[in-house]
Amino acid sequence: LPSTNDFLGKLYNYQGCWYYPNTLQGVLNFQKGFKPQETDIILASYPKSGTTWLKALTVALLERSKNSSSSDVPHPLQSDNPHGLVPFLETNLYLNTSTPDLTKFSSPRLFSTHMPLHTLKVPFKDSPCKIVYVCRNVKDVLVSQWYFRCAYLQKEVDKSLLETSLDSLCSGVGYFGPFWENVLSYWRGSLEDTEHVLFMRYEEMKSEPAAQVKRLAEFLGCPFTEEEEEGGSVDKILELCSLRSLSSMEINKTGKSSNNMHNSIFFRKGEVGDSKNHLTPEMENKIDMIIKEKYNGSGLIF
Ligand code: A3P
């Protein structure tokens, strides 16, 4: 396994994707020990593509079909962070063991991952689980990642880290990189198996949120009834899961996740095109050329 350095340390390549050693151990533990259930739902993404939002929306959709919204019990999103509610397979559940206790997950079990589809699929093989992937414009992913890294390292926003992040994006050698392969694995998966793999885009979730949340609900097998639509259920879910609402919840303002990260680190601007405020024309050109080459013939257009 060739290794190379990233901003937090050495990276190792496994099945075409780069990981820090502890995450790689989590991937191996997962592949060895995970036992799929037919109703499992996996939320997948490349980091900084809208994972937190997708998790919140999915939790809210499923919670509504459990019909507990009318009870006195607080909504799960009020009492836990979306990442606490939908843990990552490789960096949370399987990080240190191939046999985590999953008994607290009721069906449908909700998990998340940043692994590419072929790596995720090893234990799932022909399991009819549902996979939802959220994809985001790579330039906004880069800028979001840059801010996240600065916040994680508790550093001032530092331009040199943007250059480093761009280099790692372009070379493909970065945590969970290459970006392009991650996206393409799920894009192709969604074309081959529309029933089990849903490909969503952050930009469409922003521009037509109601249509996208309905699409997600249908895919998950819990479509909105006419009654719910008339009662404003779609808008309520969108409001509950908006960046403004989630980031103002106490759990997300002051809480910390299991790996000791502040929950607030996952909420910033949540805008489309923020990269325009940070990337130089040269940086944009460099990325445009790679997009053209990597997505050529795939049918995927940014
Ligand atoms: P920005 O840094 O561009 O603001 P991830 O959840 O995959 O880590 O991605 C984080 C990005 O999603 C951040 O983007 C964050 O602000 C944005 N985000 C988080 N919650 C969101 C929400 N409820 N609605 C829209 N965007 C959200």
Tab-separated table of C-alpha atoms and ligand atoms in Angstrom:
chain	number	residue	atom	x	y	z
A	1	LEU	CA	0.000	0.000	0.000
A	2	PRO	CA	1.745	3.226	-1.057
A	3	SER	CA	1.400	6.010	1.480
A	4	THR	CA	1.650	9.756	1.342
A	5	ASN	CA	1.072	12.736	3.621
A	6	ASP	CA	-2.094	14.804	3.980
A	7	PHE	CA	-2.725	17.726	6.307
A	8	LEU	CA	-3.365	15.445	9.280
A	9	GLY	CA	-0.818	12.733	8.551
A	10	LYS	CA	-0.107	9.688	6.425
A	11	LEU	CA	-2.673	8.393	3.964
A	12	TYR	CA	-3.004	4.849	2.672
A	13	ASN	CA	-4.679	3.700	-0.506
A	14	TYR	CA	-7.191	0.883	-0.359
A	15	GLN	CA	-9.436	-0.094	-3.256
A	16	GLY	CA	-8.573	3.178	-4.992
A	17	CYS	CA	-9.418	5.476	-2.072
A	18	TRP	CA	-7.115	7.280	0.418
A	19	TYR	CA	-7.576	6.927	4.169
A	20	TYR	CA	-5.788	7.764	7.407
A	21	PRO	CA	-4.672	4.525	9.083
A	22	ASN	CA	-7.404	4.520	11.748
A	23	THR	CA	-10.134	5.077	9.137
A	24	LEU	CA	-8.673	2.353	6.952
A	25	GLN	CA	-8.860	0.016	9.926
A	26	GLY	CA	-12.521	1.054	10.266
A	27	VAL	CA	-13.140	0.223	6.595
A	28	LEU	CA	-11.522	-3.194	6.997
A	29	ASN	CA	-13.458	-3.882	10.211
A	30	PHE	CA	-16.672	-2.910	8.434
A	31	GLN	CA	-15.972	-5.140	5.437
A	32	LYS	CA	-15.153	-8.030	7.744
A	33	GLY	CA	-17.955	-7.724	10.268
A	34	PHE	CA	-20.972	-5.915	8.836
A	35	LYS	CA	-24.122	-8.039	8.440
A	36	PRO	CA	-26.640	-6.249	6.209
A	37	GLN	CA	-30.371	-6.181	6.776
A	38	GLU	CA	-32.732	-5.800	3.818
A	39	THR	CA	-34.177	-2.554	5.157
A	40	ASP	CA	-30.848	-0.790	5.792
A	41	ILE	CA	-30.491	2.756	4.471
A	42	ILE	CA	-27.048	4.174	3.786
A	43	LEU	CA	-26.413	7.901	3.344
A	44	ALA	CA	-23.243	8.422	1.354
A	45	SER	CA	-21.196	11.416	0.293
A	46	TYR	CA	-17.766	12.871	-0.247
A	47	PRO	CA	-16.971	15.015	2.847
A	48	LYS	CA	-18.448	18.540	2.808
A	49	SER	CA	-21.097	17.790	0.208
A	50	GLY	CA	-24.186	18.216	2.397
A	51	THR	CA	-24.027	15.038	4.488
A	52	THR	CA	-25.355	16.725	7.644
A	53	TRP	CA	-28.359	18.112	5.784
A	54	LEU	CA	-29.150	14.788	4.102
A	55	LYS	CA	-28.943	13.035	7.475
A	56	ALA	CA	-31.312	15.522	9.084
A	57	LEU	CA	-33.829	15.275	6.229
A	58	THR	CA	-33.800	11.486	6.252
A	59	VAL	CA	-34.229	11.319	10.024
A	60	ALA	CA	-37.117	13.788	9.800
A	61	LEU	CA	-38.790	11.866	6.962
A	62	LEU	CA	-38.593	8.539	8.755
A	63	GLU	CA	-39.600	10.030	12.084
A	64	ARG	CA	-42.759	11.392	10.483
A	65	SER	CA	-43.700	7.961	9.164
A	66	LYS	CA	-43.184	6.568	12.700
A	67	ASN	CA	-45.914	9.055	13.564
A	68	SER	CA	-44.299	10.152	16.807
A	69	SER	CA	-44.320	13.833	15.941
A	70	SER	CA	-47.516	14.359	17.875
A	71	SER	CA	-46.191	12.806	21.103
A	72	ASP	CA	-44.498	14.690	23.926
A	73	VAL	CA	-41.135	13.077	23.204
A	74	PRO	CA	-38.737	15.667	21.743
A	75	HIS	CA	-37.894	15.231	18.084
A	76	PRO	CA	-34.651	13.245	17.676
A	77	LEU	CA	-33.102	16.232	15.899
A	78	GLN	CA	-33.671	18.304	19.023
A	79	SER	CA	-31.836	15.869	21.252
A	80	ASP	CA	-28.968	14.706	19.058
A	81	ASN	CA	-26.787	15.968	16.237
A	82	PRO	CA	-27.502	14.476	12.759
A	83	HIS	CA	-24.108	12.721	12.911
A	84	GLY	CA	-24.992	11.202	16.275
A	85	LEU	CA	-28.292	9.963	14.856
A	86	VAL	CA	-26.760	8.571	11.665
A	87	PRO	CA	-23.219	7.452	12.519
A	88	PHE	CA	-20.500	6.797	9.986
A	89	LEU	CA	-19.731	3.120	9.472
A	90	GLU	CA	-15.977	3.482	9.044
A	91	THR	CA	-15.165	6.390	11.364
A	92	ASN	CA	-17.634	5.731	14.182
A	93	LEU	CA	-19.200	2.281	14.437
A	94	TYR	CA	-16.420	0.095	13.018
A	95	LEU	CA	-13.441	2.287	13.882
A	96	ASN	CA	-12.142	0.004	16.630
A	97	THR	CA	-14.068	-3.222	16.202
A	98	SER	CA	-15.543	-5.492	13.569
A	99	THR	CA	-18.409	-6.420	15.908
A	100	PRO	CA	-19.994	-3.224	17.242
A	101	ASP	CA	-23.240	-3.466	19.183
A	102	LEU	CA	-25.915	-2.431	16.671
A	103	THR	CA	-28.881	-3.583	18.744
A	104	LYS	CA	-29.989	-0.013	19.487
A	105	PHE	CA	-30.736	0.538	15.771
A	106	SER	CA	-34.324	-0.250	14.915
A	107	SER	CA	-35.404	-1.027	11.367
A	108	PRO	CA	-34.799	0.690	9.045
A	109	ARG	CA	-31.257	1.119	10.313
A	110	LEU	CA	-29.670	4.376	9.165
A	111	PHE	CA	-25.914	4.513	8.597
A	112	SER	CA	-23.612	6.802	6.685
A	113	THR	CA	-20.322	6.575	4.836
A	114	HIS	CA	-17.775	8.434	2.751
A	115	MET	CA	-16.424	5.199	1.207
A	116	PRO	CA	-16.779	4.767	-2.568
A	117	LEU	CA	-19.616	2.482	-3.659
A	118	HIS	CA	-17.478	-0.556	-4.554
A	119	THR	CA	-15.919	-0.573	-1.070
A	120	LEU	CA	-19.269	-0.071	0.646
A	121	LYS	CA	-20.811	-2.847	-1.426
A	122	VAL	CA	-18.416	-5.574	-0.262
A	123	PRO	CA	-20.553	-6.742	2.662
A	124	PHE	CA	-23.811	-5.668	1.025
A	125	LYS	CA	-23.249	-7.697	-2.166
A	126	ASP	CA	-26.784	-8.281	-3.456
A	127	SER	CA	-28.583	-6.917	-0.405
A	128	PRO	CA	-31.547	-4.750	-1.460
A	129	CYS	CA	-30.567	-1.923	0.918
A	130	LYS	CA	-31.173	1.660	-0.196
A	131	ILE	CA	-28.291	4.037	-0.762
A	132	VAL	CA	-28.663	7.799	-1.080
A	133	TYR	CA	-25.679	9.785	-2.315
A	134	VAL	CA	-25.403	13.550	-2.100
A	135	CYS	CA	-23.076	15.235	-4.555
A	136	ARG	CA	-22.001	18.876	-4.530
A	137	ASN	CA	-20.146	21.158	-6.892
A	138	VAL	CA	-16.500	20.378	-6.305
A	139	LYS	CA	-15.444	24.026	-6.013
A	140	ASP	CA	-17.842	24.597	-3.128
A	141	VAL	CA	-16.713	21.299	-1.595
A	142	LEU	CA	-13.128	22.546	-1.738
A	143	VAL	CA	-13.929	25.847	-0.040
A	144	SER	CA	-16.134	24.168	2.548
A	145	GLN	CA	-13.356	21.666	3.259
A	146	TRP	CA	-10.845	24.487	3.633
A	147	TYR	CA	-12.976	26.299	6.218
A	148	PHE	CA	-13.661	23.019	7.991
A	149	ARG	CA	-9.966	22.190	8.192
A	150	CYS	CA	-9.101	25.615	9.562
A	151	ALA	CA	-11.867	25.291	12.164
A	152	TYR	CA	-10.795	21.741	13.010
A	153	LEU	CA	-7.198	22.818	13.501
A	154	GLN	CA	-8.471	25.903	15.347
A	155	LYS	CA	-6.481	28.097	12.966
A	156	GLU	CA	-7.312	31.416	11.391
A	157	VAL	CA	-8.611	30.978	7.844
A	158	ASP	CA	-5.315	30.496	6.079
A	159	LYS	CA	-4.860	30.818	2.296
A	160	SER	CA	-1.941	28.396	2.225
A	161	LEU	CA	-4.269	25.656	3.445
A	162	LEU	CA	-6.565	26.435	0.504
A	163	GLU	CA	-3.617	25.878	-1.873
A	164	THR	CA	-2.786	22.596	-0.139
A	165	SER	CA	-6.407	21.493	-0.287
A	166	LEU	CA	-6.561	22.355	-4.001
A	167	ASP	CA	-3.396	20.349	-4.695
A	168	SER	CA	-4.764	17.381	-2.833
A	169	LEU	CA	-8.106	17.642	-4.646
A	170	CYS	CA	-6.414	17.832	-8.055
A	171	SER	CA	-3.971	14.995	-7.410
A	172	GLY	CA	-6.755	12.916	-5.884
A	173	VAL	CA	-4.539	12.153	-2.906
A	174	GLY	CA	-6.616	13.371	0.007
A	175	TYR	CA	-8.836	11.928	2.723
A	176	PHE	CA	-11.496	9.835	0.920
A	177	GLY	CA	-10.125	11.062	-2.419
A	178	PRO	CA	-10.115	11.056	-5.336
A	179	PHE	CA	-13.287	13.162	-5.279
A	180	TRP	CA	-14.081	12.256	-8.907
A	181	GLU	CA	-13.977	8.506	-8.335
A	182	ASN	CA	-16.150	8.806	-5.253
A	183	VAL	CA	-18.831	10.698	-7.181
A	184	LEU	CA	-18.583	8.532	-10.287
A	185	SER	CA	-18.915	5.281	-8.335
A	186	TYR	CA	-22.332	6.376	-7.027
A	187	TRP	CA	-23.357	8.094	-10.259
A	188	ARG	CA	-22.802	4.863	-12.190
A	189	GLY	CA	-24.436	2.872	-9.397
A	190	SER	CA	-27.519	5.080	-9.604
A	191	LEU	CA	-27.760	4.604	-13.370
A	192	GLU	CA	-27.436	0.839	-13.066
A	193	ASP	CA	-29.854	0.414	-10.174
A	194	THR	CA	-32.361	3.255	-9.841
A	195	GLU	CA	-34.412	1.313	-7.328
A	196	HIS	CA	-31.589	1.054	-4.798
A	197	VAL	CA	-29.252	3.993	-5.418
A	198	LEU	CA	-30.498	7.586	-5.425
A	199	PHE	CA	-28.172	10.332	-6.628
A	200	MET	CA	-28.997	13.748	-5.183
A	201	ARG	CA	-27.351	17.111	-5.738
A	202	TYR	CA	-26.837	19.753	-3.088
A	203	GLU	CA	-27.555	22.493	-5.625
A	204	GLU	CA	-30.946	20.988	-6.527
A	205	MET	CA	-31.775	20.548	-2.848
A	206	LYS	CA	-31.158	24.280	-2.475
A	207	SER	CA	-32.987	25.401	-5.609
A	208	GLU	CA	-36.031	23.110	-5.420
A	209	PRO	CA	-36.096	21.806	-1.840
A	210	ALA	CA	-39.720	20.642	-1.805
A	211	ALA	CA	-39.350	18.603	-4.995
A	212	GLN	CA	-36.118	17.033	-3.753
A	213	VAL	CA	-37.411	16.118	-0.327
A	214	LYS	CA	-40.450	14.502	-1.952
A	215	ARG	CA	-38.135	12.597	-4.278
A	216	LEU	CA	-36.149	11.396	-1.267
A	217	ALA	CA	-39.308	10.372	0.582
A	218	GLU	CA	-40.537	8.378	-2.399
A	219	PHE	CA	-37.221	6.635	-2.820
A	220	LEU	CA	-37.182	5.703	0.871
A	221	GLY	CA	-40.655	4.246	0.555
A	222	CYS	CA	-42.407	6.861	2.706
A	223	PRO	CA	-43.968	9.290	0.197
A	224	PHE	CA	-46.024	12.226	1.433
A	225	THR	CA	-49.749	11.613	1.408
A	226	GLU	CA	-52.069	14.239	-0.063
A	227	GLU	CA	-53.232	15.002	3.431
A	228	GLU	CA	-49.676	15.612	4.600
A	229	GLU	CA	-48.944	17.849	1.645
A	230	GLU	CA	-52.056	19.879	2.261
A	231	GLY	CA	-51.145	20.102	5.955
A	232	GLY	CA	-47.765	21.646	5.097
A	233	SER	CA	-45.690	18.649	6.187
A	234	VAL	CA	-43.079	19.167	3.452
A	235	ASP	CA	-42.434	22.753	4.489
A	236	LYS	CA	-42.274	21.793	8.150
A	237	ILE	CA	-39.572	19.230	7.465
A	238	LEU	CA	-37.625	21.674	5.315
A	239	GLU	CA	-37.837	24.291	8.022
A	240	LEU	CA	-36.817	21.882	10.788
A	241	CYS	CA	-33.815	20.770	8.734
A	242	SER	CA	-32.771	24.191	7.479
A	243	LEU	CA	-29.272	25.318	8.351
A	244	ARG	CA	-30.707	28.166	10.383
A	245	SER	CA	-32.926	25.889	12.444
A	246	LEU	CA	-30.402	23.083	12.985
A	247	SER	CA	-27.526	25.381	13.816
A	248	SER	CA	-29.581	27.247	16.391
A	249	MET	CA	-30.507	24.082	18.316
A	250	GLU	CA	-28.695	23.836	21.643
A	251	ILE	CA	-27.293	20.392	20.824
A	252	ASN	CA	-25.657	21.783	17.682
A	253	LYS	CA	-24.493	25.048	19.255
A	254	THR	CA	-22.725	23.600	22.270
A	255	GLY	CA	-22.613	19.805	21.872
A	256	LYS	CA	-19.709	17.628	20.806
A	257	SER	CA	-19.735	14.471	18.694
A	258	SER	CA	-18.353	11.093	19.726
A	259	ASN	CA	-14.973	11.876	18.186
A	260	ASN	CA	-14.827	15.098	20.187
A	261	MET	CA	-15.608	17.526	17.360
A	262	HIS	CA	-17.864	20.466	18.090
A	263	ASN	CA	-21.229	19.910	16.376
A	264	SER	CA	-21.246	23.538	15.287
A	265	ILE	CA	-18.309	22.848	12.935
A	266	PHE	CA	-20.741	21.224	10.459
A	267	PHE	CA	-22.744	24.406	9.899
A	268	ARG	CA	-21.330	27.406	8.054
A	269	LYS	CA	-22.951	29.289	5.173
A	270	GLY	CA	-24.676	26.527	3.237
A	271	GLU	CA	-24.696	28.481	-0.015
A	272	VAL	CA	-24.252	27.557	-3.630
A	273	GLY	CA	-21.318	29.279	-5.330
A	274	ASP	CA	-19.414	30.519	-2.268
A	275	SER	CA	-16.272	29.289	-4.026
A	276	LYS	CA	-16.531	32.352	-6.322
A	277	ASN	CA	-15.573	34.456	-3.296
A	278	HIS	CA	-12.377	32.525	-2.658
A	279	LEU	CA	-10.959	30.796	-5.730
A	280	THR	CA	-8.798	32.678	-8.226
A	281	PRO	CA	-9.558	32.304	-11.970
A	282	GLU	CA	-6.431	30.106	-12.222
A	283	MET	CA	-7.690	27.798	-9.500
A	284	GLU	CA	-11.099	27.588	-11.166
A	285	ASN	CA	-9.513	26.828	-14.549
A	286	LYS	CA	-7.435	24.065	-13.076
A	287	ILE	CA	-10.532	22.437	-11.601
A	288	ASP	CA	-12.594	22.987	-14.782
A	289	MET	CA	-9.988	21.140	-16.838
A	290	ILE	CA	-10.049	18.170	-14.482
A	291	ILE	CA	-13.854	18.097	-14.396
A	292	LYS	CA	-13.891	17.979	-18.193
A	293	GLU	CA	-11.436	15.117	-18.307
A	294	LYS	CA	-12.848	13.053	-15.452
A	295	TYR	CA	-16.532	13.326	-16.284
A	296	ASN	CA	-16.145	13.058	-20.035
A	297	GLY	CA	-18.630	10.483	-21.332
A	298	SER	CA	-20.157	9.822	-17.898
A	299	GLY	CA	-23.288	11.902	-18.519
A	300	LEU	CA	-22.598	13.766	-15.285
A	301	ILE	CA	-22.681	17.499	-15.787
A	302	PHE	CA	-21.711	20.206	-13.323
B	1	A3P	P1	-20.409	25.394	3.658
B	1	A3P	O1	-19.096	25.179	4.318
B	1	A3P	O2	-20.303	25.726	2.204
B	1	A3P	O3	-21.275	26.357	4.373
B	1	A3P	P2	-21.106	18.088	5.303
B	1	A3P	O4	-22.385	18.046	6.042
B	1	A3P	O5	-21.011	17.071	4.206
B	1	A3P	O6	-19.941	18.081	6.225
B	1	A3P	O7	-21.097	19.479	4.522
B	1	A3P	C1	-21.016	20.691	5.218
B	1	A3P	C2	-21.585	21.777	4.336
B	1	A3P	O8	-23.014	21.664	4.321
B	1	A3P	C3	-21.262	23.155	4.867
B	1	A3P	O9	-21.205	23.994	3.711
B	1	A3P	C4	-22.481	23.450	5.719
B	1	A3P	O10	-22.690	24.814	5.984
B	1	A3P	C5	-23.587	22.868	4.844
B	1	A3P	N1	-24.797	22.526	5.609
B	1	A3P	C6	-24.885	21.960	6.844
B	1	A3P	N2	-26.163	21.833	7.207
B	1	A3P	C7	-26.913	22.322	6.203
B	1	A3P	C8	-28.323	22.484	6.012
B	1	A3P	N3	-29.187	22.111	6.933
B	1	A3P	N4	-28.741	23.029	4.852
B	1	A3P	C9	-27.864	23.409	3.900
B	1	A3P	N5	-26.526	23.285	4.025
B	1	A3P	C10	-26.048	22.758	5.164
